[in-house]
Amino acid sequence: MKIRCGGVPEHFNYPWHVAMEQGYFKEEDIELEWTDYKGGTGAMCQDLTSDIIDVATLLTEGAIAAIAQGNPSVIDRVYVASPLIWGIHTGAQSVHTNPNTSGPIRYAVSRMGSGSHLMALVDRMQRGLDLNDASWELIQNLDGARISLQKNESDYFLWEKNMTAPYVYLGELRRIGECPTPWPSVVITISNSARSRIGNFDGMYRALEKAIQFIQHLPKPAETIADIYQLKKEDAEDWYSRIEWAHSQPLLESHFDTISEVLVAANILNVTPTYDSVCK
């Protein structure tokens, strides 16, 4: 059985790579093909629609928005139960120092409707700032954001704080705040065509469980992850102390309702979707 999977090249997807390296998928008679997506949720949603990948690890809010807007897939279960900590970043020479400051702000976003877009809106809503003061500069990915911020073509960029930490240490970016997601951060989304073609994904989940246990039994898991993803040891330890990979956990309807309300308030969705139309 061949399963085509995709995810961003970040540390929370490390179990997939461990499962491939340790042969856990092969033990389940699965040929797993993995694709890294620097473009994030938006890029993966496009390829789910185009039947280029079968499974994606998506930011929860991005998955709900995409499926509610017609993406032919479903949220199968939670993958990362802990929140994602988004750093609010500016360029090194930026005049901006306080994310609570009102007024027009140009946000670098990978795509409209992506996590970087939605969390910018969530952050403004939580801070009581006017959503109409936000404008958007499309930058495709983290590398594009770095260029945009350095050229002063945008003001803020929200991205997972540990992944941007190397550029903060180098002095290229400044982190001026944080915005945790008020819900489980990542879900496993499966295209409808893959569900029809493959049917049972239990073997894939068993392989992932073995990989998570393998990581948890490493002598120094945080240091291993730091080496692989080029993170400072303290940043990897901070992240590893907070990460909570889920175990056969559906997305709760209460979390779904919270996210849906935010999506509607942010004008990403026109109406609140039903739980059964998005989640398995």
Short mmCIF file of C-alpha atoms in Angstrom, two decimals:
data_model
loop_
_atom_site.label_atom_id
_atom_site.label_comp_id
_atom_site.label_asym_id
_atom_site.label_seq_id
_atom_site.Cartn_x
_atom_site.Cartn_y
_atom_site.Cartn_z
CA MET A 1 0.00 0.00 0.00
CA LYS A 2 1.39 3.40 -0.98
CA ILE A 3 0.48 6.48 1.04
CA ARG A 4 1.65 9.93 -0.09
CA CYS A 5 2.08 12.29 2.85
CA GLY A 6 3.13 15.88 3.26
CA GLY A 7 4.06 18.28 6.03
CA VAL A 8 6.18 21.31 6.77
CA PRO A 9 9.89 20.59 7.40
CA GLU A 10 9.60 21.29 11.12
CA HIS A 11 10.34 19.36 14.27
CA PHE A 12 6.79 18.26 15.10
CA ASN A 13 6.89 16.09 11.96
CA TYR A 14 10.00 14.25 13.15
CA PRO A 15 8.01 11.06 13.99
CA TRP A 16 7.21 10.53 10.31
CA HIS A 17 10.90 10.52 9.44
CA VAL A 18 11.75 8.24 12.35
CA ALA A 19 9.03 5.81 11.26
CA MET A 20 10.52 5.74 7.75
CA GLU A 21 14.11 5.36 8.99
CA GLN A 22 13.23 2.60 11.47
CA GLY A 23 11.11 0.70 8.95
CA TYR A 24 7.90 1.00 10.94
CA PHE A 25 5.80 1.75 7.86
CA LYS A 26 7.32 -1.21 6.02
CA GLU A 27 6.36 -3.43 8.94
CA GLU A 28 2.76 -2.40 8.20
CA ASP A 29 3.21 -3.10 4.46
CA ILE A 30 3.06 0.62 3.75
CA GLU A 31 5.23 2.40 1.21
CA LEU A 32 5.19 5.90 2.63
CA GLU A 33 6.23 8.76 0.36
CA TRP A 34 6.93 12.00 2.23
CA THR A 35 7.07 15.51 0.75
CA ASP A 36 8.30 18.60 2.63
CA TYR A 37 6.14 21.69 2.10
CA LYS A 38 7.91 24.94 2.86
CA GLY A 39 4.79 26.74 1.66
CA GLY A 40 2.79 25.41 4.59
CA THR A 41 -0.90 24.64 4.92
CA GLY A 42 -2.02 26.42 1.76
CA ALA A 43 0.38 24.52 -0.47
CA MET A 44 -0.59 21.17 1.05
CA CYS A 45 -4.30 21.92 0.67
CA GLN A 46 -3.74 22.60 -3.02
CA ASP A 47 -2.05 19.23 -3.44
CA LEU A 48 -4.76 17.41 -1.48
CA THR A 49 -7.25 18.85 -3.94
CA SER A 50 -5.07 17.91 -6.91
CA ASP A 51 -4.61 14.33 -5.62
CA ILE A 52 -0.84 14.81 -5.38
CA ILE A 53 -0.81 13.78 -1.71
CA ASP A 54 -3.20 11.63 0.31
CA VAL A 55 -2.44 12.77 3.86
CA ALA A 56 -1.22 16.07 5.30
CA THR A 57 -0.32 17.30 8.76
CA LEU A 58 -2.07 20.66 8.73
CA LEU A 59 -2.51 23.50 11.14
CA THR A 60 -5.93 22.89 12.65
CA GLU A 61 -7.38 26.26 11.74
CA GLY A 62 -6.08 26.02 8.19
CA ALA A 63 -7.56 22.57 7.72
CA ILE A 64 -11.01 23.66 8.92
CA ALA A 65 -10.97 26.71 6.67
CA ALA A 66 -9.86 24.75 3.62
CA ILE A 67 -12.41 21.95 4.04
CA ALA A 68 -15.23 24.41 4.76
CA GLN A 69 -14.29 26.19 1.53
CA GLY A 70 -14.57 22.98 -0.47
CA ASN A 71 -11.30 21.11 -0.10
CA PRO A 72 -12.26 17.45 -0.70
CA SER A 73 -10.82 16.02 2.52
CA VAL A 74 -11.62 15.46 6.19
CA ILE A 75 -9.88 15.98 9.51
CA ASP A 76 -9.22 12.42 10.66
CA ARG A 77 -7.70 13.10 14.09
CA VAL A 78 -5.51 15.41 16.14
CA TYR A 79 -1.77 14.97 15.54
CA VAL A 80 -0.27 17.57 17.94
CA ALA A 81 -2.52 18.23 20.94
CA SER A 82 -0.38 21.01 22.41
CA PRO A 83 -0.73 24.58 21.13
CA LEU A 84 1.63 26.04 18.57
CA ILE A 85 3.52 29.06 19.85
CA TRP A 86 3.65 31.64 17.08
CA GLY A 87 6.36 34.27 17.34
CA ILE A 88 5.57 37.79 16.15
CA HIS A 89 8.60 38.91 14.16
CA THR A 90 9.88 42.10 12.60
CA GLY A 91 12.96 42.90 10.57
CA ALA A 92 16.12 43.81 12.47
CA GLN A 93 15.84 47.47 11.45
CA SER A 94 12.09 47.77 11.96
CA VAL A 95 10.66 50.65 13.97
CA HIS A 96 8.05 48.30 15.45
CA THR A 97 8.71 47.06 18.98
CA ASN A 98 5.28 46.45 20.56
CA PRO A 99 2.56 44.26 18.99
CA ASN A 100 -0.07 46.04 21.12
CA THR A 101 0.46 49.27 19.18
CA SER A 102 -2.55 50.27 17.09
CA GLY A 103 -2.37 51.49 13.51
CA PRO A 104 -1.73 50.02 10.03
CA ILE A 105 0.46 46.91 9.92
CA ARG A 106 1.62 45.01 6.81
CA TYR A 107 1.77 41.29 7.56
CA ALA A 108 3.94 38.88 5.58
CA VAL A 109 1.82 35.76 4.97
CA SER A 110 2.56 32.59 3.03
CA ARG A 111 -0.93 32.57 1.50
CA MET A 112 -4.30 34.07 2.26
CA GLY A 113 -6.09 31.67 4.58
CA SER A 114 -2.81 30.11 5.74
CA GLY A 115 -1.75 29.78 9.36
CA SER A 116 0.44 32.88 9.15
CA HIS A 117 -2.58 34.85 7.89
CA LEU A 118 -5.15 33.52 10.35
CA MET A 119 -2.92 33.78 13.41
CA ALA A 120 -2.14 37.39 12.58
CA LEU A 121 -5.89 38.00 12.75
CA VAL A 122 -6.28 35.93 15.93
CA ASP A 123 -3.48 37.93 17.55
CA ARG A 124 -5.07 41.25 16.59
CA MET A 125 -8.45 40.08 17.90
CA GLN A 126 -6.93 38.96 21.21
CA ARG A 127 -5.15 42.32 21.57
CA GLY A 128 -8.30 44.30 20.73
CA LEU A 129 -6.76 45.83 17.59
CA ASP A 130 -8.76 46.85 14.52
CA LEU A 131 -8.71 44.12 11.88
CA ASN A 132 -9.15 46.75 9.17
CA ASP A 133 -5.67 48.09 9.97
CA ALA A 134 -4.08 44.84 8.75
CA SER A 135 -2.85 44.44 5.17
CA TRP A 136 -1.16 41.45 3.55
CA GLU A 137 2.05 40.82 1.64
CA LEU A 138 2.25 37.36 0.05
CA ILE A 139 5.70 35.84 0.59
CA GLN A 140 5.16 32.06 -0.02
CA ASN A 141 7.36 30.77 2.81
CA LEU A 142 9.79 31.59 5.62
CA ASP A 143 12.60 32.50 3.22
CA GLY A 144 10.28 34.91 1.45
CA ALA A 145 9.30 36.48 4.75
CA ARG A 146 12.93 37.03 5.72
CA ILE A 147 13.53 38.92 2.48
CA SER A 148 10.32 40.92 2.82
CA LEU A 149 11.07 41.99 6.38
CA GLN A 150 14.66 42.92 5.58
CA LYS A 151 13.53 45.04 2.63
CA ASN A 152 10.85 46.69 4.79
CA GLU A 153 8.16 45.47 2.40
CA SER A 154 6.24 44.12 5.41
CA ASP A 155 6.14 44.87 9.13
CA TYR A 156 5.23 41.65 10.97
CA PHE A 157 5.50 37.93 10.32
CA LEU A 158 3.97 35.22 12.52
CA TRP A 159 5.67 31.79 12.44
CA GLU A 160 6.47 28.99 14.89
CA LYS A 161 8.93 30.61 17.26
CA ASN A 162 11.51 27.83 17.48
CA MET A 163 11.81 27.56 13.69
CA THR A 164 12.58 31.27 13.40
CA ALA A 165 14.91 31.30 16.43
CA PRO A 166 18.12 30.87 14.38
CA TYR A 167 17.35 34.07 12.46
CA VAL A 168 16.54 35.89 15.68
CA TYR A 169 19.90 34.85 17.16
CA LEU A 170 21.66 35.99 13.99
CA GLY A 171 20.08 39.42 14.39
CA GLU A 172 18.22 39.14 11.10
CA LEU A 173 14.78 39.10 12.77
CA ARG A 174 13.45 40.36 16.09
CA ARG A 175 10.72 38.58 18.06
CA ILE A 176 8.53 41.19 19.72
CA GLY A 177 5.74 38.94 21.00
CA GLU A 178 4.06 35.54 20.96
CA CYS A 179 0.61 34.17 20.14
CA PRO A 180 -0.23 30.59 21.22
CA THR A 181 -3.07 28.84 19.42
CA PRO A 182 -6.06 28.42 21.80
CA TRP A 183 -6.64 24.91 20.39
CA PRO A 184 -4.69 21.73 19.40
CA SER A 185 -2.18 22.90 16.85
CA VAL A 186 -1.96 20.19 14.17
CA VAL A 187 -4.39 17.67 12.69
CA ILE A 188 -4.03 14.81 10.23
CA THR A 189 -6.16 15.48 7.18
CA ILE A 190 -6.94 12.82 4.57
CA SER A 191 -8.32 13.43 1.09
CA ASN A 192 -11.67 11.88 0.24
CA SER A 193 -10.15 10.09 -2.74
CA ALA A 194 -7.49 8.50 -0.50
CA ARG A 195 -10.12 7.41 2.00
CA SER A 196 -12.00 5.69 -0.82
CA ARG A 197 -8.88 4.16 -2.36
CA ILE A 198 -7.00 3.11 0.80
CA GLY A 199 -9.80 2.86 3.32
CA ASN A 200 -7.92 1.84 6.46
CA PHE A 201 -5.11 3.99 7.88
CA ASP A 202 -4.65 2.05 11.11
CA GLY A 203 -1.23 0.75 10.04
CA MET A 204 0.00 4.28 9.39
CA TYR A 205 -1.06 5.33 12.88
CA ARG A 206 0.55 2.29 14.49
CA ALA A 207 3.84 3.16 12.77
CA LEU A 208 3.62 6.76 14.02
CA GLU A 209 2.94 5.57 17.57
CA LYS A 210 6.07 3.40 17.45
CA ALA A 211 8.09 6.37 16.18
CA ILE A 212 6.85 8.63 18.97
CA GLN A 213 7.79 6.00 21.56
CA PHE A 214 11.21 5.64 19.89
CA ILE A 215 11.81 9.39 20.20
CA GLN A 216 10.65 9.47 23.80
CA HIS A 217 13.13 6.71 24.68
CA LEU A 218 16.14 8.42 23.08
CA PRO A 219 18.84 9.30 25.64
CA LYS A 220 18.60 13.00 24.77
CA PRO A 221 15.65 13.57 22.40
CA ALA A 222 15.80 17.36 22.52
CA GLU A 223 19.48 17.38 21.54
CA THR A 224 18.81 14.98 18.66
CA ILE A 225 16.03 17.24 17.38
CA ALA A 226 18.24 20.31 17.83
CA ASP A 227 20.94 18.72 15.66
CA ILE A 228 18.52 17.65 12.92
CA TYR A 229 16.61 20.93 12.71
CA GLN A 230 19.56 23.21 13.46
CA LEU A 231 18.10 24.60 16.66
CA LYS A 232 19.85 25.82 19.75
CA LYS A 233 19.79 23.21 22.48
CA GLU A 234 17.77 25.43 24.82
CA ASP A 235 15.17 26.13 22.12
CA ALA A 236 14.81 22.43 21.35
CA GLU A 237 14.46 21.64 25.05
CA ASP A 238 11.84 24.36 25.45
CA TRP A 239 9.88 22.96 22.49
CA TYR A 240 10.24 19.33 23.55
CA SER A 241 9.03 20.14 27.06
CA ARG A 242 5.77 21.43 25.55
CA ILE A 243 5.12 19.06 22.64
CA GLU A 244 2.24 16.64 23.10
CA TRP A 245 1.69 14.25 20.22
CA ALA A 246 -1.88 12.98 20.33
CA HIS A 247 -2.94 9.34 20.61
CA SER A 248 -6.11 8.38 18.68
CA GLN A 249 -7.66 11.72 19.62
CA PRO A 250 -10.45 13.29 17.56
CA LEU A 251 -10.73 17.05 17.30
CA LEU A 252 -13.17 18.05 20.02
CA GLU A 253 -16.32 19.78 18.88
CA SER A 254 -15.69 22.57 21.40
CA HIS A 255 -12.31 23.34 19.79
CA PHE A 256 -13.90 23.10 16.35
CA ASP A 257 -16.56 25.63 17.35
CA THR A 258 -13.97 28.06 18.74
CA ILE A 259 -11.89 27.94 15.56
CA SER A 260 -14.94 28.23 13.32
CA GLU A 261 -16.09 31.33 15.17
CA VAL A 262 -12.67 32.92 14.72
CA LEU A 263 -12.65 32.08 11.01
CA VAL A 264 -16.02 33.74 10.55
CA ALA A 265 -15.03 36.77 12.63
CA ALA A 266 -11.89 37.10 10.53
CA ASN A 267 -14.00 36.97 7.33
CA ILE A 268 -12.14 33.89 6.13
CA LEU A 269 -15.45 31.98 6.20
CA ASN A 270 -18.86 33.47 5.53
CA VAL A 271 -20.80 30.98 7.66
CA THR A 272 -19.91 28.60 10.47
CA PRO A 273 -19.44 25.05 9.11
CA THR A 274 -20.89 21.99 10.81
CA TYR A 275 -18.60 19.64 12.69
CA ASP A 276 -19.68 16.59 10.67
CA SER A 277 -18.92 18.33 7.36
CA VAL A 278 -15.26 18.80 8.32
CA CYS A 279 -14.31 16.07 10.79
CA LYS A 280 -14.54 12.31 10.41
#
